[in-house]
Amino acid sequence: LVLFQYYLLGHPVLLEAHRYPTFVDTVVARMAAHVFVITASLRAEYLKRGIDPAKITVIHDAADFTVQTVSHEKREGVVYAGSMTDEKGVHTVLEAARLLLPHSDISFTLYGDATHFLHHVPDNVTLAGQVRPSEVQEKLASAKIVLVPNSARSAQSSTYTSPMKLFEALQSGAVVIASDTPANREVVDEDDVVFFKPDDAKDLADKIEKVNRDPVDEKLIQRTLLRARKYGWDTRAHTILEALRK
């Protein structure tokens, strides 16, 4: 109600959209002076609803960029940090871990609220609980492999979300293994990360085993860090301001 009052008083309305558009979202988008969406797929949905393409800008999410100095020799294990839900692909991570139980040199650490998983994890998985947002990068920087395993069973997770966890993973200095989803493909390609088939535990396990076995690909790590620099909050703010000036 306040939003509509603001609009009727002649003040400009700006919309930043993070989800598949509802009826109310579409109404607000029609009113808005500019609409910012976090994926190209979301832009396409707003275009279908007749929103002027000139006032829609794709602006992905971002993360605080910090330089990681942990040497690869001191890194170990596979790390996931985030929501412990099937939508985020945690079911695939746990199944991949079971498949890798014969490999005693591969261990998993999962950060997040895993209360409902306590009795369903293989022995090579440590449930480390929740950590402060300020501690996430430190945890990722200790890993040899960081996972971004979003499920393709959820359109929101696979197509319409700009995965903040991917941006955090890119700057970790670890090898990033990510599910091959449209949302992830908007940000990275095979030159930046190792892709696996979404929801395919066997493919994820195979990719983890290969990365763990092979020598560290320093060029891949450097390309990943360069990509991460493009998705800082300062860069995002600059893009928004430039769109508004136009």
Coordinates of C-alpha atoms in Angstrom, one line a residue:
L1 CA 0.0 0.0 0.0
V2 CA 2.8 2.4 0.9
L3 CA 4.5 1.6 -2.4
F4 CA 1.3 2.6 -4.4
Q5 CA 1.0 5.8 -2.4
Y6 CA 4.6 6.6 -3.1
Y7 CA 3.9 6.1 -6.8
L8 CA 0.7 8.2 -6.9
L9 CA 2.7 11.1 -5.3
G10 CA 4.9 11.1 -8.3
H11 CA 8.0 9.5 -6.8
P12 CA 10.0 7.1 -9.0
V13 CA 9.7 3.4 -8.1
L14 CA 12.6 1.0 -8.6
L15 CA 12.2 -2.8 -8.5
E16 CA 14.8 -5.4 -7.9
A17 CA 13.4 -8.9 -8.7
H18 CA 14.9 -12.1 -7.3
R19 CA 12.1 -14.6 -8.0
Y20 CA 9.7 -15.8 -10.7
P21 CA 7.3 -12.9 -11.1
T22 CA 3.9 -13.0 -9.4
F23 CA 0.9 -10.9 -10.4
V24 CA 1.9 -8.2 -7.8
D25 CA 5.5 -8.2 -9.1
T26 CA 4.2 -7.6 -12.6
V27 CA 2.0 -4.7 -11.5
V28 CA 4.9 -3.1 -9.6
A29 CA 7.2 -3.7 -12.6
R30 CA 4.7 -1.8 -14.8
M31 CA 4.8 1.1 -12.4
A32 CA 8.6 1.1 -11.9
A33 CA 10.9 3.6 -13.5
H34 CA 13.5 0.7 -13.8
V35 CA 13.5 -3.0 -13.1
F36 CA 16.7 -4.8 -12.0
V37 CA 16.6 -8.6 -12.3
I38 CA 19.3 -11.0 -11.1
T39 CA 19.2 -13.4 -14.1
A40 CA 18.6 -13.2 -17.8
S41 CA 15.9 -15.8 -17.4
L42 CA 14.0 -13.5 -15.1
R43 CA 14.4 -10.7 -17.7
A44 CA 12.8 -13.0 -20.2
E45 CA 9.8 -13.6 -17.9
Y46 CA 9.2 -9.9 -17.4
L47 CA 9.5 -9.3 -21.2
K48 CA 6.7 -11.9 -21.6
R49 CA 4.6 -9.8 -19.4
G50 CA 5.0 -6.8 -21.5
I51 CA 7.5 -4.9 -19.5
D52 CA 9.5 -2.4 -21.6
P53 CA 12.9 -4.0 -22.3
A54 CA 14.6 -0.6 -22.2
K55 CA 13.9 -0.4 -18.4
I56 CA 15.1 -3.9 -17.5
T57 CA 18.7 -4.5 -16.5
V58 CA 20.3 -7.8 -15.5
I59 CA 22.4 -7.3 -12.4
H60 CA 23.7 -10.5 -10.8
D61 CA 24.2 -10.9 -7.1
A62 CA 27.7 -10.4 -5.7
A63 CA 30.0 -11.1 -2.8
D64 CA 32.7 -9.2 -0.8
F65 CA 35.9 -9.8 -2.6
T66 CA 38.8 -10.9 -0.4
V67 CA 42.2 -12.2 -1.6
Q68 CA 42.9 -15.7 -0.3
T69 CA 46.5 -16.5 0.5
V70 CA 46.2 -20.1 1.7
S71 CA 48.6 -22.3 -0.3
H72 CA 47.2 -25.3 -2.1
E73 CA 49.5 -27.6 -0.2
K74 CA 47.7 -26.6 3.1
R75 CA 44.2 -27.0 1.6
E76 CA 42.2 -30.2 2.1
G77 CA 38.8 -31.7 1.8
V78 CA 35.5 -30.8 0.1
V79 CA 33.5 -28.0 1.5
Y80 CA 29.9 -26.8 1.1
A81 CA 28.5 -23.8 3.0
G82 CA 24.9 -22.8 2.7
S83 CA 21.3 -23.8 3.1
M84 CA 21.0 -27.5 3.9
T85 CA 18.1 -28.2 1.6
D86 CA 17.3 -30.5 -1.4
E87 CA 16.8 -27.3 -3.5
K88 CA 20.4 -26.4 -2.9
G89 CA 21.5 -29.9 -3.8
V90 CA 22.6 -31.2 -0.4
H91 CA 21.0 -34.6 -1.1
T92 CA 23.3 -35.0 -4.1
V93 CA 26.4 -34.1 -2.0
L94 CA 25.5 -36.7 0.7
E95 CA 25.0 -39.4 -1.9
A96 CA 28.2 -38.5 -3.6
A97 CA 30.0 -38.7 -0.3
R98 CA 28.6 -42.3 0.2
L99 CA 29.9 -43.3 -3.2
L100 CA 33.4 -41.9 -2.2
L101 CA 33.6 -43.8 1.1
P102 CA 36.3 -46.2 -0.3
H103 CA 38.5 -43.1 -0.9
S104 CA 39.9 -42.5 2.5
D105 CA 41.8 -39.4 1.3
I106 CA 38.5 -37.5 0.5
S107 CA 36.5 -35.9 3.3
F108 CA 33.6 -33.5 3.3
T109 CA 32.7 -30.6 5.6
L110 CA 29.3 -29.1 5.4
Y111 CA 28.5 -25.7 7.1
G112 CA 24.8 -24.9 7.7
D113 CA 21.9 -25.9 9.8
A114 CA 21.8 -29.7 9.4
T115 CA 19.6 -30.7 12.3
H116 CA 17.4 -33.0 10.1
F117 CA 20.5 -34.7 8.6
L118 CA 22.2 -35.8 11.8
H119 CA 21.4 -39.5 11.5
H120 CA 21.7 -39.7 7.7
V121 CA 25.3 -38.9 6.9
P122 CA 28.2 -41.2 5.9
D123 CA 31.3 -41.4 8.0
N124 CA 33.3 -39.2 5.6
V125 CA 31.0 -36.2 6.2
T126 CA 31.4 -33.7 9.1
L127 CA 28.4 -31.5 9.8
A128 CA 30.1 -28.4 11.2
G129 CA 27.0 -26.4 11.9
Q130 CA 26.2 -22.8 11.1
V131 CA 28.9 -20.1 11.0
R132 CA 28.8 -16.3 10.9
P133 CA 28.6 -14.8 7.4
S134 CA 32.0 -13.1 8.2
E135 CA 33.5 -16.6 8.7
V136 CA 32.3 -18.2 5.5
Q137 CA 35.2 -17.1 3.3
E138 CA 37.8 -18.4 5.8
K139 CA 36.1 -21.8 5.8
L140 CA 36.0 -22.0 2.0
A141 CA 39.6 -20.9 1.7
S142 CA 40.7 -23.9 3.7
A143 CA 39.2 -26.3 1.2
K144 CA 40.8 -28.0 -1.9
I145 CA 37.3 -28.2 -3.5
V146 CA 34.2 -26.0 -2.9
L147 CA 30.8 -27.2 -4.0
V148 CA 27.9 -25.2 -5.5
P149 CA 25.5 -28.1 -6.1
N150 CA 22.1 -26.4 -6.8
S151 CA 19.4 -28.8 -7.8
A152 CA 17.7 -28.7 -11.2
R153 CA 14.5 -29.9 -9.7
S154 CA 13.7 -26.4 -8.5
A155 CA 13.3 -23.8 -11.2
Q156 CA 13.9 -21.0 -8.7
S157 CA 17.3 -22.6 -7.7
S158 CA 18.4 -23.7 -11.2
T159 CA 17.2 -20.8 -13.4
Y160 CA 16.0 -17.7 -11.5
T161 CA 18.5 -17.5 -8.7
S162 CA 21.8 -15.7 -9.0
P163 CA 23.7 -17.9 -6.6
M164 CA 25.5 -15.8 -4.1
K165 CA 27.3 -19.0 -3.0
L166 CA 28.8 -19.3 -6.4
F167 CA 30.4 -15.8 -6.1
E168 CA 31.8 -16.7 -2.6
A169 CA 33.2 -20.0 -4.0
L170 CA 34.9 -18.2 -7.0
Q171 CA 37.0 -16.1 -4.7
S172 CA 37.9 -19.0 -2.3
G173 CA 41.0 -20.0 -4.3
A174 CA 39.8 -23.5 -4.4
V175 CA 38.6 -25.6 -7.3
V176 CA 34.9 -25.0 -7.7
I177 CA 32.7 -27.8 -8.7
A178 CA 29.2 -26.5 -9.7
S179 CA 26.0 -28.0 -11.0
D180 CA 25.5 -27.3 -14.7
T181 CA 22.4 -25.1 -14.4
P182 CA 21.2 -22.0 -16.5
A183 CA 21.8 -19.7 -13.5
N184 CA 25.4 -20.9 -13.0
R185 CA 26.1 -20.8 -16.8
E186 CA 25.2 -17.1 -16.8
V187 CA 28.2 -16.4 -14.6
V188 CA 30.8 -19.1 -15.4
D189 CA 31.8 -21.6 -18.0
E190 CA 34.2 -24.6 -18.2
D191 CA 37.2 -22.2 -18.1
D192 CA 36.3 -21.1 -14.6
V193 CA 34.7 -24.2 -12.8
V194 CA 34.2 -27.9 -13.1
F195 CA 30.6 -28.7 -14.0
F196 CA 28.6 -31.8 -13.0
K197 CA 25.1 -32.9 -14.0
P198 CA 22.6 -31.5 -11.5
D199 CA 21.2 -34.1 -9.1
D200 CA 23.6 -36.7 -10.4
A201 CA 25.6 -38.0 -7.4
K202 CA 27.7 -40.4 -9.5
D203 CA 28.8 -37.6 -11.8
L204 CA 29.6 -35.3 -8.8
A205 CA 31.5 -38.1 -7.1
D206 CA 33.5 -38.7 -10.3
K207 CA 34.4 -35.0 -10.7
I208 CA 35.4 -34.8 -7.0
E209 CA 37.6 -37.9 -7.3
K210 CA 39.3 -36.6 -10.5
V211 CA 40.0 -33.1 -9.1
N212 CA 41.3 -34.6 -5.9
R213 CA 43.6 -37.0 -7.8
D214 CA 45.0 -34.6 -10.4
P215 CA 47.6 -31.9 -9.8
V216 CA 46.1 -28.5 -9.0
D217 CA 45.2 -26.6 -12.2
E218 CA 46.8 -23.2 -11.3
K219 CA 45.5 -21.6 -14.5
L220 CA 41.9 -22.6 -13.6
I221 CA 42.3 -21.1 -10.2
Q222 CA 43.6 -17.8 -11.6
R223 CA 40.8 -17.6 -14.1
T224 CA 38.3 -18.3 -11.3
L225 CA 39.8 -15.4 -9.2
L226 CA 39.7 -13.1 -12.2
R227 CA 36.0 -13.9 -12.7
A228 CA 35.3 -13.3 -9.0
R229 CA 36.6 -9.8 -9.3
K230 CA 33.8 -8.9 -11.7
Y231 CA 31.1 -9.7 -9.1
G232 CA 32.0 -7.5 -6.1
W233 CA 29.4 -5.3 -4.4
D234 CA 31.2 -2.1 -5.6
T235 CA 31.0 -3.2 -9.2
R236 CA 27.3 -4.1 -8.8
A237 CA 26.5 -0.7 -7.3
H238 CA 28.3 1.0 -10.2
T239 CA 26.3 -0.9 -12.7
I240 CA 23.0 0.1 -11.0
L241 CA 24.0 3.7 -10.9
E242 CA 25.0 3.7 -14.6
A243 CA 21.6 2.2 -15.5
L244 CA 19.8 4.8 -13.6
R245 CA 21.8 7.7 -15.2
K246 CA 20.6 6.5 -18.6

